Amino acid sequence: MSIETAIETAIDQVTDKAKTYLPQKDIEFLIRAYEFAREAHEGQIRKSGQPYIIHPIAVAGILIDLQMDAVTVAAAFLHDVVEDTEVTSEQIAENFGQEVANLVEGVTKLGRIKLKSKAQQQAENHRKMFLAMAKDLRVVMIKLADRLHNMRTLKYLPEPKQRQISDETLEIFAPLAHRLGIASIKWEMEDTGLRYINPQQYYRIVNLMKKKRAEREKYIHGVIDLLQERLKELSITSEISGRPKHIYSIYRKMVKQNKEFNEIYDLLAVRIIVDDIRDCYAALGIVHTLWKPMPGRFKDYIAMPKANMYQSLHTTVIGPNGEPLEVQIRTAEMHRIAEYGIAAHWAYKEGQNISEEATFETKLSWFREILEWQQEARDAQEFMESLKMDLFADLVFVFTPKGDVIELPKGSVPLDFAYRIHSEVGNRTIGSKVNGKIVPLDHQLKTGDIIEILTSKHSYGPSRDWLKITKSTQARSKIKQWFKREKREENVMKGREMVEAELKRNSFEPKEIMTAENLLEVANKFNFQGEEDMFAAVGYGGITGAQIATRLTDKLRKEREDMMPNTAEIRTDAPRKRPDNGVSVRGIDNLLIRFSRCCNPVPGDDIVGFITRGRGVSVHRGDCPNLQSCSEDDQARLISVEWDADMKHEFNVDIEVTGHDRSGLLNEVLATVADMKTNITAVSGKTDKNRVAKINMTIAIQNLDHLHKVVERIKKIRDVYSVRRVLNT
């Protein structure tokens, strides 16, 4: 099949699916968006070698599978044109309307802003996405579909990039899909991410599942036949199926519960879909009549839905042959929401009335509240860390004395509960009761606890220690606000003292540094109204004294560095060769040369020099992540270096050997390295809960060829999964 034919087939499949739920005028609108995107991306190629337009088509297809509205799908076709082509947001708005342009802008990365590092750039991109989501949650639907297709095509990227993207997906995007209730995207992201981050465990679980597939399918069919017979006797219409268990879910349970594959309870599972809620509980009665329920394994998410709108009955019973069997029971509407999450809202928005719209907004109010609490974060990385804690943390569900359900991050204490009720309740807290018993304020809450907060009008307000024991960002934010408002003078004094102490710790004289001009300049950099606001923020914990001290001393530190000899200006006509290191630095004489510990370069590696201030030249591997993430100013300090052909030194290299834990594995690895006439300067090993052994060694090698020979010999040892060179970044 030619590329042109493949593209036409792909767009036809997408539009055919769209026709099943969208009117003809919307289909024409989508085709127009596709044609605009195809023209804009003309000539662009993806890493796979395919035309770039294949990606927007795939992203739009994922959203159509979720039955998203036409505006979102059109934005999916166009989501990369502003970032990757000459097309502007204004042109998008002119051709497709402001709503589409806003969605495209929300997904577009901050490519035009120069930031210090890739980590900061990435954090800023995520922050922008989340803030855009607060205005329109369809932004994240496009972003999730975009990330899902990128995960599907990871095989075309180098291994470090595969691991980096998979880490980020498991850390941010899969939990986000979970909190928004989009199970169909969440599971695929998690399974694909595991395949690239821990391929040994992924394929081990896949193989173990394959071995018992026939036996498992026979068991499930027997269970389904029996359930259908009993439900039919009660005239309950049902649809029953085996529920596939996802690989990542099994992996997480093996790790968290320290269990082997055959000890996981819910490998065998069925799902019952019935017409209404009454039939859900009737079906539950039949299941518990047929088989004995396991204690503590019943969950009623119909009476108490999850935050992501998920509803279902879960129970685990001792099924036929004495094997644990998990059963999920829900209505067809609940199943649709479980699969599509918030996407179900847009898929059926046309038929919704005002009360349904209001209910939807209420269910998602938690997200906008979380974003409001993050506004005090001083930088994007702090914002993302706080957001991960609240948005992606495991949850506990506790009750007020009146029976209202309150959802909190796992590990929360009574103070988190108090501030969730109201800031004044939190500020006046003097004690708490859990299930009728007085407990300390740092008592960790569990699901099902009934919490009562003891308050007093005569309370002196929060203690600074509360910032250390509270778990939720909301509680910490409100405590900081109280200190900011109530104790300004004390905060200013304390903040000044903290900055002075930090300066003294770094051998600076505070009086020299803390001039009115310098303080005002730094306050402006951090967007404070003046130095008092800045010191107050340090005092109540809004920013650290170290951050202020670093900015205050920027100029002085640069002046001191400039007074040092400029090593780059000491030149000679011939390369200077130092007999003790084996590296030539062309054009620089009489200079200290040292090898960077972050990447441990060895002869044969591509290398580059980095001119440090006062410590000569540090030699890095050409692909060292630390060099790739350095700023533009630092890029100017890179110079050419080369290995000395006559050099006869040994170099330390860190390697990591991963394999199945068994008796004698470490001894075999050490003996193999010794047989290669290679010295081992350090060795350590550990085994995780899944019996995967990791052996870290530092070996002395002569060049890259020597290293490759050692690695290949180790790979031949039985039960060794992989051998890799380790970067100390």
XYZ file of C-alpha atoms in Angstrom:
729
model
C 0.000 0.000 0.000
C 1.389 3.418 -0.991
C 1.721 6.228 1.562
C -1.018 8.255 -0.167
C -3.383 5.282 -0.064
C -2.570 4.675 3.616
C -3.385 8.294 4.476
C -6.676 8.203 2.535
C -7.641 4.915 4.223
C -6.850 6.348 7.667
C -8.917 9.520 7.175
C -11.809 7.507 5.698
C -11.872 5.233 8.771
C -11.901 8.258 11.067
C -14.714 10.052 9.221
C -16.768 6.831 8.954
C -16.675 6.474 12.762
C -17.552 10.160 13.172
C -20.643 9.693 10.970
C -22.077 7.251 13.533
C -22.751 10.079 16.002
C -22.109 13.487 14.340
C -24.371 15.308 11.835
C -23.233 15.906 8.236
C -22.368 19.599 8.776
C -19.908 18.557 11.522
C -18.339 15.937 9.239
C -17.753 18.626 6.603
C -16.223 20.867 9.295
C -13.809 18.042 10.311
C -12.790 17.311 6.711
C -12.002 21.009 6.251
C -9.813 20.960 9.403
C -8.015 17.822 8.158
C -7.302 19.358 4.729
C -5.984 22.544 6.370
C -3.668 20.501 8.643
C -2.436 18.331 5.780
C -1.468 21.352 3.743
C 0.254 23.002 6.748
C 2.280 19.852 7.556
C 3.193 19.173 3.902
C 6.784 17.877 3.683
C 7.149 17.167 7.421
C 8.168 13.620 8.409
C 7.891 11.804 11.756
C 10.685 9.692 13.292
C 8.907 6.607 11.896
C 9.488 7.939 8.380
C 5.750 8.484 7.831
C 4.242 11.824 6.713
C 3.484 13.977 9.770
C -0.261 14.170 8.991
C -0.590 10.521 10.099
C -0.196 11.723 13.716
C -3.058 14.300 13.754
C -5.313 11.754 12.007
C -4.529 9.167 14.706
C -5.120 11.690 17.528
C -8.472 12.680 16.005
C -9.349 8.981 15.650
C -8.726 8.339 19.363
C -11.051 11.233 20.271
C -13.723 9.988 17.868
C -13.539 6.568 19.577
C -14.423 8.507 22.762
C -17.219 10.243 20.785
C -15.921 13.753 21.472
C -17.639 16.792 19.968
C -16.712 18.214 16.546
C -14.854 21.245 17.954
C -12.467 18.990 19.937
C -11.839 16.652 16.997
C -11.163 19.606 14.680
C -8.661 20.973 17.241
C -7.034 17.517 17.295
C -6.429 17.679 13.524
C -4.896 21.144 14.020
C -3.173 20.684 17.401
C 0.415 20.865 16.071
C 0.101 23.437 13.279
C 0.819 26.505 15.436
C 3.806 24.831 17.118
C 5.347 23.130 14.078
C 4.378 25.285 11.077
C 4.052 28.947 10.082
C 0.302 28.961 10.810
C -0.792 31.368 13.604
C -3.567 31.155 16.209
C -5.260 34.076 14.452
C -5.464 32.059 11.221
C -6.985 29.118 13.113
C -9.587 31.423 14.663
C -10.363 33.022 11.313
C -10.900 29.676 9.564
C -12.403 27.519 12.333
C -13.593 29.846 15.080
C -12.166 31.114 18.375
C -13.230 27.989 20.315
C -11.013 25.736 18.162
C -8.169 28.292 18.322
C -8.351 28.357 22.145
C -8.077 24.554 22.331
C -5.106 24.505 19.938
C -3.400 27.263 21.938
C -3.996 25.324 25.180
C -2.199 22.261 23.776
C 0.669 24.200 22.134
C 3.977 24.050 24.040
C 5.867 27.118 25.259
C 8.427 26.822 22.479
C 9.150 30.524 22.167
C 10.186 31.106 25.794
C 13.836 30.547 26.748
C 14.220 28.678 30.043
C 17.250 27.484 31.985
C 16.813 23.737 31.552
C 14.755 21.085 29.795
C 13.214 20.089 33.131
C 12.016 23.651 33.712
C 10.752 23.879 30.119
C 8.785 20.651 30.565
C 7.331 21.783 33.892
C 6.239 25.096 32.327
C 4.580 23.204 29.462
C 2.642 21.029 31.917
C 1.672 24.055 34.003
C 0.347 25.818 30.891
C -1.660 22.729 29.960
C -3.247 22.421 33.412
C -4.158 26.094 33.559
C -5.721 25.809 30.087
C -7.651 22.762 31.352
C -9.167 24.905 34.113
C -10.824 26.982 31.383
C -11.755 24.060 29.115
C -11.192 20.413 30.035
C -11.211 19.441 26.355
C -7.597 20.656 26.242
C -6.516 17.638 28.240
C -8.580 15.278 26.097
C -6.521 16.346 23.068
C -3.292 16.136 25.081
C -4.099 12.624 26.336
C -4.911 11.431 22.810
C -1.700 13.061 21.541
C 0.368 11.312 24.232
C -1.364 7.958 23.636
C -0.458 7.952 19.933
C 3.110 8.988 20.794
C 3.295 6.004 23.170
C 2.086 3.721 20.373
C 5.003 4.889 18.182
C 7.778 4.880 20.814
C 9.626 2.060 19.046
C 11.005 4.576 16.554
C 12.816 6.579 19.273
C 16.166 5.822 20.989
C 16.019 3.917 24.275
C 16.780 6.898 26.620
C 13.934 8.866 25.001
C 11.590 5.885 25.299
C 12.282 5.640 29.049
C 11.971 9.401 29.567
C 8.597 9.625 27.797
C 7.309 6.479 29.522
C 8.351 7.809 32.951
C 6.537 11.073 32.310
C 3.462 9.222 31.041
C 3.233 6.998 34.138
C 3.903 9.957 36.430
C 1.526 12.538 34.923
C -0.661 11.472 32.005
C -1.890 8.008 33.100
C -2.878 9.266 36.599
C -4.575 12.229 34.951
C -6.577 9.907 32.676
C -7.517 7.934 35.804
C -8.702 11.012 37.704
C -10.770 12.028 34.691
C -12.223 8.509 34.505
C -10.934 7.596 31.024
C -10.047 3.959 31.662
C -9.592 3.059 27.992
C -6.681 5.533 27.696
C -5.270 4.956 31.180
C -4.740 1.206 30.814
C -3.049 1.424 27.417
C -0.703 4.168 28.628
C 0.267 2.167 31.718
C 0.865 -1.133 29.914
C 2.891 0.540 27.139
C 4.894 2.582 29.655
C 5.791 -0.529 31.660
C 6.962 -2.269 28.478
C 9.660 0.375 27.958
C 10.587 1.075 31.599
C 10.748 -2.511 32.863
C 10.645 -4.828 29.829
C 11.853 -7.841 31.860
C 8.864 -7.743 34.211
C 6.437 -6.812 31.427
C 7.287 -9.805 29.241
C 7.545 -12.112 32.269
C 3.931 -11.281 33.228
C 2.805 -11.602 29.580
C 4.350 -15.067 29.352
C 2.838 -16.179 32.676
C -0.595 -15.004 31.521
C -0.245 -16.855 28.207
C 0.608 -20.134 29.953
C -2.716 -20.206 31.825
C -4.915 -18.507 29.211
C -6.769 -21.631 28.013
C -7.361 -22.837 31.569
C -8.516 -19.366 32.638
C -10.904 -18.949 29.683
C -12.531 -22.318 30.376
C -13.031 -21.337 34.023
C -14.545 -17.933 33.128
C -16.957 -19.438 30.559
C -18.252 -21.835 33.232
C -18.802 -18.943 35.658
C -20.586 -16.840 33.011
C -22.941 -19.695 32.026
C -23.929 -20.270 35.657
C -24.502 -16.551 36.349
C -26.600 -16.062 33.187
C -28.790 -19.019 34.160
C -29.460 -17.636 37.681
C -30.047 -14.049 36.489
C -32.482 -15.313 33.854
C -34.481 -17.105 36.563
C -35.054 -13.684 38.199
C -35.860 -12.054 34.833
C -32.779 -9.819 35.031
C -31.480 -8.824 31.616
C -27.680 -8.873 31.688
C -24.547 -8.808 29.611
C -21.686 -10.787 31.206
C -18.083 -10.921 30.029
C -14.644 -11.870 31.273
C -12.786 -8.738 32.381
C -9.241 -8.576 30.982
C -6.640 -7.907 33.651
C -4.111 -5.297 32.615
C -0.409 -6.053 32.875
C 0.506 -2.855 34.736
C -2.208 -3.514 37.321
C -0.785 -6.980 37.995
C 2.745 -5.543 38.177
C 1.703 -2.843 40.696
C 0.013 -5.412 42.924
C 3.057 -7.704 42.817
C 5.297 -4.792 43.850
C 2.993 -3.153 46.425
C 1.826 -6.361 48.087
C 5.138 -8.212 47.654
C 3.379 -11.144 46.002
C 4.152 -13.611 43.267
C 2.062 -13.779 40.091
C 0.009 -16.779 41.273
C -0.899 -14.968 44.521
C -2.753 -12.103 42.837
C -6.456 -12.462 43.692
C -8.231 -10.854 40.774
C -6.566 -12.458 37.770
C -9.927 -14.150 37.271
C -12.659 -11.562 36.864
C -16.082 -11.082 35.302
C -18.175 -7.969 34.654
C -21.987 -7.978 34.829
C -23.867 -5.148 33.082
C -27.573 -4.813 33.927
C -30.404 -2.362 33.199
C -30.747 -0.400 36.444
C -29.379 0.085 39.974
C -31.979 -2.248 41.532
C -30.754 -5.057 39.277
C -27.140 -4.307 40.358
C -27.903 -5.176 43.962
C -30.074 -8.163 42.930
C -27.167 -9.511 40.867
C -24.848 -8.985 43.852
C -27.204 -11.117 45.961
C -27.041 -13.925 43.397
C -23.222 -13.801 43.305
C -23.003 -13.985 47.117
C -25.546 -16.828 47.166
C -23.528 -18.859 44.669
C -20.118 -18.293 46.277
C -18.813 -17.107 49.636
C -17.582 -13.494 49.632
C -14.042 -12.821 50.874
C -14.015 -10.563 53.972
C -13.027 -6.950 53.328
C -13.204 -7.323 49.544
C -16.605 -5.691 48.889
C -16.763 -2.073 47.688
C -19.918 -0.115 46.886
C -18.912 2.611 44.433
C -22.574 3.112 43.460
C -23.522 4.536 46.851
C -20.111 6.256 47.122
C -18.848 7.098 43.604
C -15.147 7.802 43.052
C -14.000 11.370 42.371
C -13.681 10.531 38.667
C -17.443 9.697 38.541
C -16.785 5.928 38.465
C -19.670 3.790 39.787
C -19.803 0.018 40.211
C -20.167 -2.762 42.767
C -16.952 -4.735 43.392
C -16.786 -8.020 45.241
C -14.304 -10.889 45.422
C -15.655 -14.378 46.168
C -14.238 -17.861 46.550
C -15.367 -19.190 43.190
C -15.419 -22.690 41.700
C -12.386 -24.869 42.580
C -11.674 -22.584 45.553
C -10.044 -19.869 43.414
C -10.667 -16.146 44.149
C -12.970 -14.550 41.575
C -13.531 -10.794 41.219
C -16.949 -9.605 40.064
C -17.898 -6.088 38.939
C -21.575 -5.151 38.588
C -22.808 -1.930 36.957
C -25.413 -0.459 34.600
C -24.723 0.310 30.934
C -24.597 4.040 31.748
C -22.072 3.425 34.541
C -19.992 1.321 32.148
C -19.982 4.126 29.570
C -18.748 6.602 32.167
C -16.144 4.092 33.438
C -14.682 3.800 29.932
C -15.070 7.398 28.714
C -14.994 9.438 31.957
C -15.423 13.151 31.258
C -15.531 12.392 27.534
C -19.032 11.001 28.116
C -20.142 14.534 28.974
C -19.332 15.925 25.529
C -20.446 12.797 23.699
C -24.006 13.284 24.930
C -23.984 17.035 25.650
C -26.685 17.824 23.083
C -29.307 15.918 25.066
C -28.363 17.216 28.516
C -30.589 19.497 30.509
C -29.453 22.320 32.814
C -29.449 20.166 35.962
C -27.242 17.513 34.293
C -24.829 20.257 33.184
C -24.691 21.625 36.748
C -24.094 18.115 38.147
C -21.186 17.627 35.763
C -19.628 20.959 36.799
C -20.013 20.019 40.484
C -18.333 16.657 39.967
C -15.331 18.334 38.389
C -15.108 21.286 40.805
C -12.319 19.462 42.664
C -10.030 20.036 39.711
C -10.518 23.796 39.529
C -10.136 24.033 43.321
C -6.804 22.226 43.153
C -5.543 24.653 40.512
C -6.603 27.610 42.651
C -4.528 26.242 45.535
C -1.470 26.022 43.270
C -1.467 29.712 42.341
C 0.989 30.599 45.105
C 3.643 28.285 43.648
C 6.655 30.408 42.700
C 7.814 28.281 39.769
C 6.498 25.613 37.447
C 8.379 22.731 39.078
C 6.968 23.599 42.511
C 3.520 23.867 40.894
C 3.824 20.393 39.353
C 5.103 18.772 42.571
C 2.166 20.206 44.524
C -0.281 19.195 41.812
C 1.006 15.611 41.710
C 0.534 15.365 45.468
C -3.135 16.408 45.342
C -4.258 15.333 41.895
C -2.562 11.954 41.558
C -2.235 10.772 45.151
C -4.151 7.738 46.394
C -7.284 8.802 48.235
C -9.094 8.101 51.495
C -12.823 8.708 52.022
C -13.853 9.885 55.484
C -17.149 11.058 56.991
C -18.350 14.140 58.840
C -20.464 13.462 61.978
C -23.547 14.132 59.758
C -22.504 11.423 57.275
C -21.181 13.598 54.426
C -18.298 12.031 52.510
C -15.011 13.992 52.307
C -12.249 12.905 49.921
C -8.620 13.522 50.998
C -5.140 12.465 49.800
C -3.868 9.275 51.395
C -1.868 10.056 54.541
C -4.048 13.058 55.441
C -4.509 14.066 59.083
C -7.445 15.726 60.926
C -6.051 19.172 60.036
C -6.448 18.387 56.316
C -10.065 17.468 57.037
C -10.629 20.665 59.051
C -9.338 22.931 56.293
C -11.369 21.020 53.681
C -14.508 21.888 55.700
C -13.622 25.622 56.018
C -10.527 27.732 56.567
C -11.960 29.174 59.811
C -12.567 25.651 61.159
C -8.947 24.816 60.411
C -7.562 28.024 61.943
C -9.509 27.474 65.205
C -8.749 23.758 65.556
C -7.532 22.677 69.007
C -8.106 18.913 68.755
C -9.918 16.110 66.934
C -11.893 12.930 67.422
C -11.773 9.939 65.101
C -14.546 7.384 65.548
C -15.421 8.976 68.884
C -11.889 8.859 70.342
C -9.592 11.854 70.836
C -6.512 11.560 68.612
C -3.484 13.817 67.975
C -3.606 16.228 65.032
C -0.980 14.173 63.146
C -3.094 10.982 63.281
C -3.305 9.426 59.785
C -6.893 8.998 58.584
C -8.259 5.809 57.024
C -11.186 5.244 54.680
C -14.417 4.988 56.680
C -13.256 7.096 59.652
C -15.788 9.520 61.162
C -14.028 12.798 61.971
C -15.064 15.456 64.475
C -13.006 18.653 64.787
C -12.757 20.418 68.179
C -12.479 24.213 67.849
C -12.192 27.222 70.159
C -12.815 30.938 69.601
C -9.831 31.568 71.857
C -7.422 29.570 69.673
C -4.179 31.389 68.824
C -4.404 30.103 65.259
C -2.236 27.677 63.287
C 1.220 26.553 64.370
C 4.099 26.526 61.871
C 4.481 22.832 62.665
C 1.128 22.290 60.945
C 2.845 22.921 57.605
C 4.962 19.814 58.247
C 2.136 17.432 59.224
C -0.599 18.385 56.728
C -0.728 16.388 53.519
C -2.986 18.389 51.186
C -1.865 21.477 49.307
C -5.200 23.112 50.179
C -4.497 22.944 53.935
C -0.927 24.184 53.568
C -2.037 27.026 51.321
C -4.637 28.202 53.853
C -2.165 27.954 56.752
C 0.357 30.056 54.795
C -2.366 32.589 54.009
C -3.118 32.924 57.740
C 0.523 33.602 58.609
C 0.771 35.977 55.677
C -2.259 37.955 56.851
C -2.034 37.752 60.651
C 1.680 37.956 61.387
C 3.127 40.202 58.731
C 5.584 42.079 60.992
C 6.813 38.851 62.555
C 7.168 37.268 59.089
C 9.156 40.239 57.769
C 11.563 40.065 60.724
C 11.902 36.288 60.549
C 12.364 36.350 56.765
C 15.124 38.960 56.993
C 16.922 36.856 59.638
C 16.641 33.736 57.446
C 18.141 35.522 54.426
C 20.969 36.974 56.551
C 21.725 33.522 58.002
C 21.831 32.036 54.486
C 24.257 34.751 53.310
C 26.572 34.176 56.295
C 26.483 30.426 55.687
C 27.868 31.117 52.197
C 30.603 33.463 53.511
C 28.952 36.739 52.471
C 28.623 39.836 54.652
C 24.870 40.703 54.846
C 25.451 44.477 55.135
C 27.419 44.471 51.860
C 24.820 42.466 50.011
C 21.509 43.687 51.432
C 21.560 47.214 50.040
C 18.234 48.936 49.275
C 18.974 48.885 45.537
C 19.898 45.183 45.492
C 16.894 44.175 47.613
C 14.456 46.107 45.393
C 15.942 44.547 42.237
C 15.584 40.990 43.598
C 12.060 41.696 44.921
C 11.058 42.815 41.428
C 12.544 39.649 39.893
C 10.272 37.565 42.150
C 7.275 39.849 41.436
C 7.006 41.245 44.990
C 5.804 44.807 45.618
C 8.873 45.596 47.720
C 11.467 44.158 50.082
C 8.992 43.840 52.983
C 6.670 41.640 50.899
C 9.665 39.554 49.900
C 10.875 39.041 53.492
C 7.292 38.343 54.632
C 7.045 35.593 51.982
C 10.275 34.034 53.292
C 8.900 34.255 56.840
C 5.642 32.425 56.128
C 7.273 29.829 53.845
C 6.141 31.104 50.438
C 9.754 31.181 49.204
C 13.043 30.031 50.736
C 15.791 32.203 52.154
C 18.266 30.326 49.940
C 16.442 31.453 46.763
C 16.615 35.110 47.814
C 20.257 34.848 48.960
C 21.268 33.277 45.631
C 19.708 36.120 43.628
C 21.187 38.766 45.949
C 24.711 37.444 45.411
C 24.476 36.807 41.643
C 26.466 39.910 40.666
C 29.133 39.525 43.353
C 29.754 35.873 42.494
C 30.130 36.738 38.798
C 32.594 39.525 39.653
C 34.678 37.082 41.688
C 34.657 34.550 38.850
C 35.656 37.229 36.329
C 38.688 38.092 38.482
C 39.963 34.506 38.055
C 42.289 33.789 35.102
C 40.297 33.293 31.930
C 41.552 29.869 30.965
C 40.060 30.122 27.493
C 42.426 32.987 26.577
C 45.667 31.089 27.328
C 46.423 29.788 23.850
C 49.215 28.038 21.963
C 49.825 26.961 18.363
C 49.937 23.244 19.159
C 47.732 20.988 21.279
C 48.807 20.704 24.906
C 49.103 17.068 25.964
C 49.089 16.281 29.635
C 50.852 12.969 30.348
C 48.500 12.089 33.222
C 45.125 12.208 31.518
C 45.374 11.199 27.831
C 43.291 14.078 26.403
C 44.388 16.903 24.108
C 42.672 20.280 24.268
C 43.286 22.091 21.010
C 44.241 25.749 21.377
C 44.494 25.811 25.185
C 47.736 25.476 27.113
C 48.701 25.006 30.732
C 45.212 23.974 31.782
C 43.827 21.527 34.336
C 41.839 18.720 32.693
C 39.508 16.417 34.595
C 37.006 13.747 33.628
C 33.394 14.353 34.552
C 31.885 11.874 37.017
C 28.391 12.352 35.594
C 29.121 10.340 32.426
C 32.610 8.796 32.950
C 33.974 9.112 29.365
C 36.388 6.416 28.159
C 38.647 6.216 25.078
C 36.458 5.582 22.055
C 33.590 7.766 23.301
C 32.818 10.999 21.468
C 33.911 13.689 23.921
C 33.572 17.425 24.392
C 35.226 19.852 26.831
C 33.426 22.312 29.100
C 35.362 25.330 30.392
C 34.599 25.654 34.096
C 35.299 28.749 36.142
C 38.448 28.202 38.143
C 38.663 24.405 37.644
C 39.969 24.079 34.092
C 38.206 21.882 31.537
C 35.855 19.035 32.443
C 35.606 16.321 29.780
C 32.135 14.878 29.066
C 30.713 12.303 26.701
C 29.092 13.956 23.679
C 25.668 12.536 24.667
C 25.905 13.525 28.360
C 22.415 14.679 29.498
C 23.969 17.432 31.624
C 25.419 19.063 28.497
C 22.222 18.645 26.520
C 20.216 20.486 29.191
C 22.650 23.391 29.740
C 21.678 26.971 28.905
C 22.696 28.913 25.774
C 25.301 30.845 27.790
C 26.867 27.580 28.934
C 26.813 26.184 25.374
C 29.334 28.915 24.456
C 31.823 27.364 26.914
C 32.000 24.025 25.066
C 35.300 23.333 23.259
C 36.757 20.556 21.111
C 38.901 17.921 22.823
C 40.310 14.604 21.589
C 41.801 11.417 22.957
C 45.571 10.995 22.949
C 46.370 8.063 20.646
C 49.409 7.051 22.755
C 47.535 7.049 26.062
C 47.716 3.859 28.186
C 45.513 4.585 31.171
C 42.623 2.736 32.765
C 39.256 4.459 33.282
C 36.513 3.700 35.766
C 33.111 2.886 34.256
C 29.866 2.196 36.141
C 27.714 -0.626 34.795
C 24.443 -2.141 35.988
C 23.650 -5.834 35.534
C 19.970 -6.832 35.825
C 18.851 -10.432 36.102
C 16.678 -13.003 37.845
C 17.745 -13.412 41.472
C 19.223 -16.849 42.054
C 21.948 -18.410 44.119
C 25.412 -17.801 42.661
C 24.458 -15.070 40.164
C 26.727 -12.431 41.737
C 29.668 -14.852 41.952
C 29.314 -15.759 38.263
C 29.264 -12.097 37.229
C 32.364 -11.295 39.311
C 34.218 -14.366 38.034
C 33.408 -13.474 34.401
C 34.779 -9.940 34.820
C 37.921 -11.302 36.522
C 38.457 -13.766 33.650
C 38.541 -10.764 31.292
C 41.586 -9.441 33.231
C 39.475 -6.479 34.339
C 39.769 -4.906 37.791
C 36.608 -4.293 39.832
C 36.949 -1.201 42.025
C 33.469 -1.254 43.588
C 30.466 -3.577 43.660
C 27.013 -3.534 45.255
C 23.809 -5.453 44.709
C 20.177 -5.556 45.713
C 17.050 -7.560 44.961
C 13.553 -6.092 44.641
C 10.228 -7.616 45.646
C 9.859 -9.259 42.234
C 13.129 -11.179 42.603
C 14.872 -8.977 40.055
C 18.528 -8.593 41.053
C 20.528 -5.460 40.238
C 24.324 -5.569 40.472
C 26.142 -2.240 40.225
C 29.874 -2.389 39.513
C 32.676 0.047 38.827
C 35.236 -1.581 36.537
C 38.581 -0.311 35.238
C 38.742 -0.506 31.442
C 41.196 0.689 28.797
C 38.822 1.810 26.020
C 35.346 1.408 24.560
C 36.240 -1.824 22.775
C 37.412 -3.337 26.078
C 34.097 -2.301 27.704
C 32.005 -3.865 24.917
C 33.843 -7.182 25.276
C 33.199 -7.263 29.038
C 29.518 -6.403 28.558
C 29.003 -9.088 25.905
C 30.589 -11.743 28.147
C 28.326 -10.791 31.072
C 25.221 -10.926 28.840
C 25.951 -14.602 28.108
C 25.536 -15.557 31.794
C 22.322 -17.485 32.484
C 19.421 -15.414 33.922
C 21.040 -12.064 33.055
C 18.395 -9.773 31.493
C 20.477 -6.762 30.574
C 23.788 -4.957 31.079
C 23.946 -1.201 30.725
C 26.357 1.619 31.286
C 25.183 3.943 34.058
C 25.235 7.735 33.970
C 25.547 9.492 37.331
C 23.273 12.382 36.406
